[in-house]
mmCIF file of C-alpha atoms and ligand atoms in Angstrom:
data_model
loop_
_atom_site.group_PDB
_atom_site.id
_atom_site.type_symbol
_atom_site.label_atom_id
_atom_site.label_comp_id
_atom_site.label_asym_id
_atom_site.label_seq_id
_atom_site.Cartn_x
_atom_site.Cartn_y
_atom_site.Cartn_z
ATOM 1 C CA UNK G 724 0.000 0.000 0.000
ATOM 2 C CA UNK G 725 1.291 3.567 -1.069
ATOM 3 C CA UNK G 726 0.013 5.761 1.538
ATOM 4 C CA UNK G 727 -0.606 3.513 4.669
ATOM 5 C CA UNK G 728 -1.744 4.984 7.143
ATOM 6 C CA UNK G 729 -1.782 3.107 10.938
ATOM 7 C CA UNK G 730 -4.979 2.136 12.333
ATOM 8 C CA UNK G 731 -6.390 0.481 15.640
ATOM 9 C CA UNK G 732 -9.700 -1.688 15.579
ATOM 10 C CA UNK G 733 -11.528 -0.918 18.752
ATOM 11 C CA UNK G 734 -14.439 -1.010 20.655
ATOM 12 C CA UNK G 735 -16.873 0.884 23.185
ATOM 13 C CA UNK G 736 -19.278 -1.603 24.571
ATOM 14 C CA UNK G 737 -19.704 -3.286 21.447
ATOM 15 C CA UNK G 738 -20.188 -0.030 19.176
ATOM 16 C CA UNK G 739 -17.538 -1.105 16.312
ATOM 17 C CA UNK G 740 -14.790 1.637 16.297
ATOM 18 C CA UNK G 741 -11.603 2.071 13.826
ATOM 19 C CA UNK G 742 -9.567 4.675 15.019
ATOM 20 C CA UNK G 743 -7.327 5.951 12.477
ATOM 21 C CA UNK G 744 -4.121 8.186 12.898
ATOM 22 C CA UNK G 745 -3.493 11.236 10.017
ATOM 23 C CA UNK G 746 -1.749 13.046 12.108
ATOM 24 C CA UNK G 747 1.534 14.796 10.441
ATOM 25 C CA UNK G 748 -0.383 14.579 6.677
ATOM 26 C CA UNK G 749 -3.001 16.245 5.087
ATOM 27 C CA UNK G 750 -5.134 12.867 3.268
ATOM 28 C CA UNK G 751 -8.765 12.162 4.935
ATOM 29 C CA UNK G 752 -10.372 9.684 4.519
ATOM 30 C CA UNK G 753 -12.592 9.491 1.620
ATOM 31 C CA UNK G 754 -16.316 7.830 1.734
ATOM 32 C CA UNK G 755 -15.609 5.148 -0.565
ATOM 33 C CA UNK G 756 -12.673 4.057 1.500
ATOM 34 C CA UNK G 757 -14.469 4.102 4.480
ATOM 35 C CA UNK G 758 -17.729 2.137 2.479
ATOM 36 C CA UNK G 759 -14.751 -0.453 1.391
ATOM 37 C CA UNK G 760 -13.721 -0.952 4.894
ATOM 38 C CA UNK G 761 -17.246 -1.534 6.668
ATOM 39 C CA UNK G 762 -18.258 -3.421 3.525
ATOM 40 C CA UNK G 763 -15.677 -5.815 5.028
ATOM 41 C CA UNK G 764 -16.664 -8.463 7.806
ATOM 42 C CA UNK G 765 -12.879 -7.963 9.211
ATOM 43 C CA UNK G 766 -12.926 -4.034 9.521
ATOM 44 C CA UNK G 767 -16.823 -3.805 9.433
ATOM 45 C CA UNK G 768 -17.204 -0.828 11.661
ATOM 46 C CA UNK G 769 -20.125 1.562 12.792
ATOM 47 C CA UNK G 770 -17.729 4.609 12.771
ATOM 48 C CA UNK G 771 -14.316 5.460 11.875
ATOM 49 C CA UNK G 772 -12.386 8.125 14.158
ATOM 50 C CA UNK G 773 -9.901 10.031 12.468
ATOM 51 C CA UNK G 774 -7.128 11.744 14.464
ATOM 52 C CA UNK G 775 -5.992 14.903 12.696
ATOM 53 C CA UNK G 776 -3.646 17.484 13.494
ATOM 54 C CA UNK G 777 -5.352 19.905 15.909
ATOM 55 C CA UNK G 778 -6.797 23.155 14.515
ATOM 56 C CA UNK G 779 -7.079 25.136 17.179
ATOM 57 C CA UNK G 780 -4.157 25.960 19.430
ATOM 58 C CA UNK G 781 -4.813 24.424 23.052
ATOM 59 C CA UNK G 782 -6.260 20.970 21.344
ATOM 60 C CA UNK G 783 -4.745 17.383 21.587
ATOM 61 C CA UNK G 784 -6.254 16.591 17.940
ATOM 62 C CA UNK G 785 -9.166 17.278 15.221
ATOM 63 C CA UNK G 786 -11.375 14.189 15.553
ATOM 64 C CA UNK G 787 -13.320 13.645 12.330
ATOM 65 C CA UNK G 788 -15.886 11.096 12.775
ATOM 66 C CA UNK G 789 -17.162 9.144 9.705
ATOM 67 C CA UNK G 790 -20.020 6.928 9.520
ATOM 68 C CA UNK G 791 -20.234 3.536 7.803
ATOM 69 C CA UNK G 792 -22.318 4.650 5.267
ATOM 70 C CA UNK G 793 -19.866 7.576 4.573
ATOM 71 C CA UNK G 794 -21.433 10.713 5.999
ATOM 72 C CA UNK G 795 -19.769 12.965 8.917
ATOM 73 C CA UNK G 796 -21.494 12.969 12.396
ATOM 74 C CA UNK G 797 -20.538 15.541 15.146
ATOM 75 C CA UNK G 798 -20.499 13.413 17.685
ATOM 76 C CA UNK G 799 -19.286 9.593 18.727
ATOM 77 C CA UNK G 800 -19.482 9.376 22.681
ATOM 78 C CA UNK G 801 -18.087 5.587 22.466
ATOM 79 C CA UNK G 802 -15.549 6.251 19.495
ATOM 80 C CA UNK G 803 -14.090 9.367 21.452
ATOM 81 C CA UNK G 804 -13.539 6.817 24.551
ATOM 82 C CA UNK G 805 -11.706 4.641 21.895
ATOM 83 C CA UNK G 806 -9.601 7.793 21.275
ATOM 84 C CA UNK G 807 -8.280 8.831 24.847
ATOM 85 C CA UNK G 808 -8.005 5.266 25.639
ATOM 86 C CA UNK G 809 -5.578 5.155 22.141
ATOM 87 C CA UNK G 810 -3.961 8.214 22.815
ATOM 88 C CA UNK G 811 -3.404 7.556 26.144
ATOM 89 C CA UNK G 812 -1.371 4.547 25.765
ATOM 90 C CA UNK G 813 0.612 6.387 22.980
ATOM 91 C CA UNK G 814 1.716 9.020 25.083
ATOM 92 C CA UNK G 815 1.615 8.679 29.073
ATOM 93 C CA UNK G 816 -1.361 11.278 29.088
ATOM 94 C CA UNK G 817 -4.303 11.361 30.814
ATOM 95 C CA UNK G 818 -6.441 14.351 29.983
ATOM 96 C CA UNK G 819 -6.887 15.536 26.487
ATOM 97 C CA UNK G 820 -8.863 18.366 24.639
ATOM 98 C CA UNK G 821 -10.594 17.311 20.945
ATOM 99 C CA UNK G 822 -12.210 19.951 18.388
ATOM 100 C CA UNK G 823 -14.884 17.723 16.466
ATOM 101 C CA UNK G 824 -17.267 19.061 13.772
ATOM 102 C CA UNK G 825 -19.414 20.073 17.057
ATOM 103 C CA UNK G 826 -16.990 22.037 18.907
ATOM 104 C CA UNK G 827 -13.985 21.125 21.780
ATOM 105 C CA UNK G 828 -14.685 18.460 24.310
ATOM 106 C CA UNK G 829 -12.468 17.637 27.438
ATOM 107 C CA UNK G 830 -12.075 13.834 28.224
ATOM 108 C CA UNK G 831 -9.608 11.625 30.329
ATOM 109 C CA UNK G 832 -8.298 8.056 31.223
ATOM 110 C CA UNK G 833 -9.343 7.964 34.947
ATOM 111 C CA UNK G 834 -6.832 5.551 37.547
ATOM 112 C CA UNK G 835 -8.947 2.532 37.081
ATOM 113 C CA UNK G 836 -8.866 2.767 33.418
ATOM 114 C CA UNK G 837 -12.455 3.952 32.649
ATOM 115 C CA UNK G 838 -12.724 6.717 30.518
ATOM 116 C CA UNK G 839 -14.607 9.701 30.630
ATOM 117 C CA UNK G 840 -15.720 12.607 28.152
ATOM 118 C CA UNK G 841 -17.747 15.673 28.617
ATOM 119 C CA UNK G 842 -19.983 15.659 25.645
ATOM 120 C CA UNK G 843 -20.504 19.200 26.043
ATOM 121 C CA UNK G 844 -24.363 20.963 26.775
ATOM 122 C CA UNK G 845 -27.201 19.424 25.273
ATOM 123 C CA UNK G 846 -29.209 21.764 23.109
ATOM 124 C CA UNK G 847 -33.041 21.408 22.596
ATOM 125 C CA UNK G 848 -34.429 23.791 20.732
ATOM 126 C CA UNK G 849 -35.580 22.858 17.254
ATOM 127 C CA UNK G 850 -33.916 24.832 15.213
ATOM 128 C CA UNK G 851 -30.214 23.129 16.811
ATOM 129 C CA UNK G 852 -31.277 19.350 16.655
ATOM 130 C CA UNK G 853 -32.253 20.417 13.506
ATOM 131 C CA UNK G 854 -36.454 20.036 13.275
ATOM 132 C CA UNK G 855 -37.934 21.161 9.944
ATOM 133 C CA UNK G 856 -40.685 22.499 11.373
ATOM 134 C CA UNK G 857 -41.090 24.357 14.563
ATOM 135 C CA UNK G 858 -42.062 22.875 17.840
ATOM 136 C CA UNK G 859 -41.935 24.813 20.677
ATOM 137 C CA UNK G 860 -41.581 21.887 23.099
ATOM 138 C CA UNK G 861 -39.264 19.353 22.287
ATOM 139 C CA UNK G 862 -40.040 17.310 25.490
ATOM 140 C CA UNK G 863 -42.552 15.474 23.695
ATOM 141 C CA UNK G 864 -42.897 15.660 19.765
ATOM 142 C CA UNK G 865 -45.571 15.200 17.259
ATOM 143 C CA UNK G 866 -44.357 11.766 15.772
ATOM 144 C CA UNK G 867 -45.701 8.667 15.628
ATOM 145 C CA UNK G 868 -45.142 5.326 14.019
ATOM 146 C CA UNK G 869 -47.984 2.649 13.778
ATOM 147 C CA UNK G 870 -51.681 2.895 13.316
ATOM 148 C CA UNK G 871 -53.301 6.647 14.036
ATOM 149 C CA UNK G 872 -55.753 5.404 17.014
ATOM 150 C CA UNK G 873 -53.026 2.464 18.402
ATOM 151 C CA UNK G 874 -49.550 4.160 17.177
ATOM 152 C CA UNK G 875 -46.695 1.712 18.226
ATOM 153 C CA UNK G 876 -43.796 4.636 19.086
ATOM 154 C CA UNK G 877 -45.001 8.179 19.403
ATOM 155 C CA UNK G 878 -44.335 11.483 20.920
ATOM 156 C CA UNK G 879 -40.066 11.126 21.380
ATOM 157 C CA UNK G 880 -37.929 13.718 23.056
ATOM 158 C CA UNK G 881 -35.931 15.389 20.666
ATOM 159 C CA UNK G 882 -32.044 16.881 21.763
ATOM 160 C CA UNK G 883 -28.699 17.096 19.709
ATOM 161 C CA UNK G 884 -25.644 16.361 21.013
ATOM 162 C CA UNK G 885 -23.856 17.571 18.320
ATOM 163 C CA UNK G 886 -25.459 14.297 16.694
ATOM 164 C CA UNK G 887 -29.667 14.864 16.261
ATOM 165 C CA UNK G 888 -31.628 12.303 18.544
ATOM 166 C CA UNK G 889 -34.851 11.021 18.997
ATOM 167 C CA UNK G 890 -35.626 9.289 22.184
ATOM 168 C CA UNK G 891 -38.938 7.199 21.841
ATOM 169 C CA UNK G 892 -40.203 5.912 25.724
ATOM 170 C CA UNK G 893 -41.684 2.540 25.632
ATOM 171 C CA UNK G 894 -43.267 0.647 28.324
ATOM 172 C CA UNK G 895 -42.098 -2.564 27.248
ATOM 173 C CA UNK G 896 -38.614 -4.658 26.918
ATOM 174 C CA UNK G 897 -36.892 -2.359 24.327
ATOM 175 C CA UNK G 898 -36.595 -5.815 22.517
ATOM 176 C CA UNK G 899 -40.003 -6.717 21.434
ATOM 177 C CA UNK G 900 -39.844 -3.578 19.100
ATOM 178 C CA UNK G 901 -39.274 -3.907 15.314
ATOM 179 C CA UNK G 902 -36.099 -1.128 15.552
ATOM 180 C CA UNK G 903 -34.943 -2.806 12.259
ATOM 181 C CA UNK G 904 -38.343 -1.467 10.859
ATOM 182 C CA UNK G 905 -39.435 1.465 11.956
ATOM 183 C CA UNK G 906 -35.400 3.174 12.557
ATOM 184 C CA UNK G 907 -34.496 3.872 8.631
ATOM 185 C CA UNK G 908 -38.126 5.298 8.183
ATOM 186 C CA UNK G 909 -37.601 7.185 11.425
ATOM 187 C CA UNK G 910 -33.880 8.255 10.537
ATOM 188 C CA UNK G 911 -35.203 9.602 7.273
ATOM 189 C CA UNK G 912 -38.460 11.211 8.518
ATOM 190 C CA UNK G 913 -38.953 14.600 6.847
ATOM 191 C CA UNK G 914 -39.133 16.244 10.510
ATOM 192 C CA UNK G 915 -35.501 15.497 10.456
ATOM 193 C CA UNK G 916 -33.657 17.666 7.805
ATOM 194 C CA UNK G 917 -30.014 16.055 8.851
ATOM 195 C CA UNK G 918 -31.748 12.818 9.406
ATOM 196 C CA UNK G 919 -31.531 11.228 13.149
ATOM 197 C CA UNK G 920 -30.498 8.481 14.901
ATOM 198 C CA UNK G 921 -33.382 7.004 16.587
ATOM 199 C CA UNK G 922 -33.824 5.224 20.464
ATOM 200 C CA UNK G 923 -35.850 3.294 22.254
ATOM 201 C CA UNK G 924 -35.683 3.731 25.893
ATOM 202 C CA UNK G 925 -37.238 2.054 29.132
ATOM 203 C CA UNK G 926 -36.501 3.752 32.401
ATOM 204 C CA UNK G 927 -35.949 0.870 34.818
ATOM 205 C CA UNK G 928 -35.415 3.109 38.282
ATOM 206 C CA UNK G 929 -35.122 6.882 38.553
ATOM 207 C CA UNK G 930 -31.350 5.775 37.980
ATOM 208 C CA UNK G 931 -31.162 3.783 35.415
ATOM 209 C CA UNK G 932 -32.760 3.070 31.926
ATOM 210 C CA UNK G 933 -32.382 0.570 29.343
ATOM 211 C CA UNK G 934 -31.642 2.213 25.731
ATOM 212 C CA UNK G 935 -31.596 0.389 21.926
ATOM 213 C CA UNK G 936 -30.492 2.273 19.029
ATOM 214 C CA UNK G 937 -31.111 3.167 15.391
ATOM 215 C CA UNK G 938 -27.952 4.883 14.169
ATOM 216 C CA UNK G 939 -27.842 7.328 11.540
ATOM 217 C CA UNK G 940 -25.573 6.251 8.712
ATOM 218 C CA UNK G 941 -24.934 2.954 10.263
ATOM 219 C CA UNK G 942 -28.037 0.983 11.283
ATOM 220 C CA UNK G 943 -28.619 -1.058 14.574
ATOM 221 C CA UNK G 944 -25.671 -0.986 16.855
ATOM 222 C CA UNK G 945 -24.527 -2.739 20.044
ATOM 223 C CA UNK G 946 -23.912 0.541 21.617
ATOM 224 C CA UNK G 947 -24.332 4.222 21.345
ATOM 225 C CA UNK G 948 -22.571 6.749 23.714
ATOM 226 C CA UNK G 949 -23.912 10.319 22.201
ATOM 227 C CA UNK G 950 -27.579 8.591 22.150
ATOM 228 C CA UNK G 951 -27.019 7.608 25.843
ATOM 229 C CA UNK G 952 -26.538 11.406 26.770
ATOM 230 C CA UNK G 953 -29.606 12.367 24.983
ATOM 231 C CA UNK G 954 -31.501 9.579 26.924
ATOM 232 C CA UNK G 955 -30.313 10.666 29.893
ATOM 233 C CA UNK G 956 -30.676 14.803 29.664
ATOM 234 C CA UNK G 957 -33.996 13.976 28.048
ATOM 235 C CA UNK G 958 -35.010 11.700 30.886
ATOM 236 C CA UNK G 959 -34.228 14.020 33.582
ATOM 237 C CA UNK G 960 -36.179 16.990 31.573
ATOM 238 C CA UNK G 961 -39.342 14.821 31.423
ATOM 239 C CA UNK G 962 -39.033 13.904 35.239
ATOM 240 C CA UNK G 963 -38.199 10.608 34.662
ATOM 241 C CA UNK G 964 -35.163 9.944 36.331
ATOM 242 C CA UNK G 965 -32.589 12.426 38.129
ATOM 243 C CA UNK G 966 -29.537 13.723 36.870
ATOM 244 C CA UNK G 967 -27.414 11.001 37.111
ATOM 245 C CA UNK G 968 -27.994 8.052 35.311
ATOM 246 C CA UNK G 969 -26.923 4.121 34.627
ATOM 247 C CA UNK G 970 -27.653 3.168 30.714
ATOM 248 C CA UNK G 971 -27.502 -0.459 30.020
ATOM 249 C CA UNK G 972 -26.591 -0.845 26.265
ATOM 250 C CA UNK G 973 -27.508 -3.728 24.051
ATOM 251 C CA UNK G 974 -24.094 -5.578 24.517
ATOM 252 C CA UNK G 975 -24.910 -5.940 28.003
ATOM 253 C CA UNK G 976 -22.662 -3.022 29.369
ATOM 254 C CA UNK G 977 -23.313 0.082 31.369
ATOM 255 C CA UNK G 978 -22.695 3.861 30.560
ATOM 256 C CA UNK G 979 -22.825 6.166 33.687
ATOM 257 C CA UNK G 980 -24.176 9.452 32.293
ATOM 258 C CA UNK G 981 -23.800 12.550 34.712
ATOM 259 C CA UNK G 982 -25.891 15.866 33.828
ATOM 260 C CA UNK G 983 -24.025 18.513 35.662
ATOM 261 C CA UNK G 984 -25.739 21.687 37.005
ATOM 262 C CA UNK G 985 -23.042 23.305 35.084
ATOM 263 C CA UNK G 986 -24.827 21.709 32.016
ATOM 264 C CA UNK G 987 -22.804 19.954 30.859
ATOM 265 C CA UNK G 988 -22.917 15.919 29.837
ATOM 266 C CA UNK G 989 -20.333 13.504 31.451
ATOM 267 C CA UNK G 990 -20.421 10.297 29.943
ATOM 268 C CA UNK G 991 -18.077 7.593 31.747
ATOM 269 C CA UNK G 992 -17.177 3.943 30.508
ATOM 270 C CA UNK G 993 -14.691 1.333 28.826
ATOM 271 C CA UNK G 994 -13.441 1.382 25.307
ATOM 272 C CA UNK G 995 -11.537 -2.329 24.447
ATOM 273 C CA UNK G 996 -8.535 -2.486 21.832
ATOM 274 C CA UNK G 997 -9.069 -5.825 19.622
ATOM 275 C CA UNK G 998 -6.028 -5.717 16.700
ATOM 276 C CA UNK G 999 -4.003 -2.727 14.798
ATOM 277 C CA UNK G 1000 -2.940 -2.382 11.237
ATOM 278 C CA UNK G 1001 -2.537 0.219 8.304
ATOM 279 C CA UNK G 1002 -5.199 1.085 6.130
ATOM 280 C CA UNK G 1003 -4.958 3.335 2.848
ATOM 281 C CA UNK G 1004 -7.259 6.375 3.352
ATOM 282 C CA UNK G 1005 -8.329 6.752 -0.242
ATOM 283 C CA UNK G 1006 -9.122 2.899 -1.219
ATOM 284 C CA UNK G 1007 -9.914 1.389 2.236
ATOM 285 C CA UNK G 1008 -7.344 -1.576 1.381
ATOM 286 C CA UNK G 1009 -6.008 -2.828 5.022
ATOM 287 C CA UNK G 1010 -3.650 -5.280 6.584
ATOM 288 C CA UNK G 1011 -3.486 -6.268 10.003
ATOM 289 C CA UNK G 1012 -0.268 -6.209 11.820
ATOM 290 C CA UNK G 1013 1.581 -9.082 11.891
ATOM 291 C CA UNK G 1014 1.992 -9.127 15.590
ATOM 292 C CA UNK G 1015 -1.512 -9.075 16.037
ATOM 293 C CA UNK G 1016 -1.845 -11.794 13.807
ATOM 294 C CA UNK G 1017 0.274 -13.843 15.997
ATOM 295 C CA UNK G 1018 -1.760 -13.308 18.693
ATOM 296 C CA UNK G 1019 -4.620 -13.717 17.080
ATOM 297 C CA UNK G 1020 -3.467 -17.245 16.009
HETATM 298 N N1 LIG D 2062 -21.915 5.580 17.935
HETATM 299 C C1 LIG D 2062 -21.934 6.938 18.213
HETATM 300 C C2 LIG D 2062 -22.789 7.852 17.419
HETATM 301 C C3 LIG D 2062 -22.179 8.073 16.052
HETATM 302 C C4 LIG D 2062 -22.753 9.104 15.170
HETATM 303 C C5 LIG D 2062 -24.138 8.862 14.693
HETATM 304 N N2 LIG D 2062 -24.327 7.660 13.945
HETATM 305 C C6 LIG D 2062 -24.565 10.086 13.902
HETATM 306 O O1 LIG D 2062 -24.524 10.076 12.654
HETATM 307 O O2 LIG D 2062 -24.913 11.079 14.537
HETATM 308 C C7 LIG D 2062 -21.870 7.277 19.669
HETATM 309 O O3 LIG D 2062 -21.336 6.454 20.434
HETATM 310 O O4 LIG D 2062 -22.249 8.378 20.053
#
């Protein structure tokens, strides 16, 4: 490969993460490279973090974050655990500041290896999320899916975290719910002009709820750290739960998800390194590293 660049397959809670290192060069990587890679059962990933050289002075890196369908999101709460926990075993350093497409977030490795990130303040008016109409309270939105009179998901809470979300409540185990149905005619629902990624959520104690996910540009996922923010903030705006809240993901792990009264979104949890390689930004062609293919043997 010409222009190898290195690479690290990761994962937070199951939420399939490559994180990819351009730092020192000025190649991105292009949507057909990253279609090649997820098209690929070895590198399939739900979103690709690429480290760039920071932009603005003060930051650790520019963290673009990249779909497997292609498209940019501005936020990856699980991939951007993926990155400290990468970065920190690169360099010795705990505490880092990132400038996504959303803005600068703080994050750090804590002692016991748990990693935290302050996805920044939720925002919930319509116009932010984005909505393409207006709705004045976003607590509880005109949407349903399902017949008029018995609708199966309606009225979701609405919130960006630099990523648009749409938290639907259901009574039920979030299970016995057709996500694979109703999330790409949800994601692509004309009240969602940037499209959405789309949640069901059971609260299962005033601290704690279960959460599924629909992600935009990916699909159903095993994980999803920016969607367990909005859960949470959206939760404790509806007087569901308090501030502080346990989210049990659909790989079986837990996010703890703190709203602060400063407003702002701590999100707290493990990110797992599986193999590393070097991948060519523009194609998507990979190969693992032969050391991890001795272990791996
Ligand atoms: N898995 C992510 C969310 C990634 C972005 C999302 N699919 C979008 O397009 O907004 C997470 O852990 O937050």
């Amino acid at each position: 490969m010409a222009h190898a660049i290195p690479f690290a397959r990761m994962n937070g809670l199951g939420n399939e993460i490559l994180v990819a290192d351009l730092r020192g060069q000025t190649k991105r990587i292009t949507p057909d490279a990253a279609r090649a890679l997820a098209a690929r059962a070895e590198t399939h990933f739900d979103q690709i973090m690429a480290i760039h050289d920071p932009v603005t002075p003060g930051t650790s890196a520019y963290i673009r974050i990249i779909n497997s369908d292609g498209s940019e999101s501005g936020a990856c709460g699980n991939g951007m655990r993926c990155v400290v926990q990468a970065l920190a075993a690169e360099t010795g350093e705990r505490d880092f500041v990132f400038e996504t497409r959303a803005g600068l977030l703080e994050a750090r490795e804590r002692e016991d290896g748990m990693l935290t990130v302050d996805m920044g303040k939720p925002r919930f008016d319509w116009q932010a999320i984005p909505l393409s109409e207006e709705f004045a309270d976003t607590r509880a939105i005109e949407l349903q899916i399902g017949p008029i009179d018995a609708p199966i998901l309606h009225s979701p809470s609405v919130a960006s975290m630099g990523n648009p979300h749409a938290i639907f409540w259901v009574s039920e185990d979030v299970w016995s719910y057709q996500l694979d149905r109703f999330g790409p005619i949800l994601e692509h629902h004309p009240l969602f002009p940037e499209r959405a990624n789309i949640s069901l959520a059971r609260v299962t104690s005033k601290a704690s709820l279960d959460l599924r996910t629909w992600e935009r540009g990916v699909g159903l996922t095993k994980a999803c750290g920016s969607a367990a923010c909005a859960a949470a903030v959206c939760a404790a705006r509806t007087g569901r739960t308090g501030r502080s809240v346990t989210i049990t993901v659909p790989a079986g792990g837990e996010l703890l998800i703190e709203w602060l009264d400063n407003d702002h979104v701590l999100m707290t949890g493990p990110a797992e390194w599986e193999w590393s390689g070097t991948l060519d930004p523009e194609t998507g062609a990979f190969s693992r590293d032969e050391a991890a293919l001795e272990t791996a043997s």
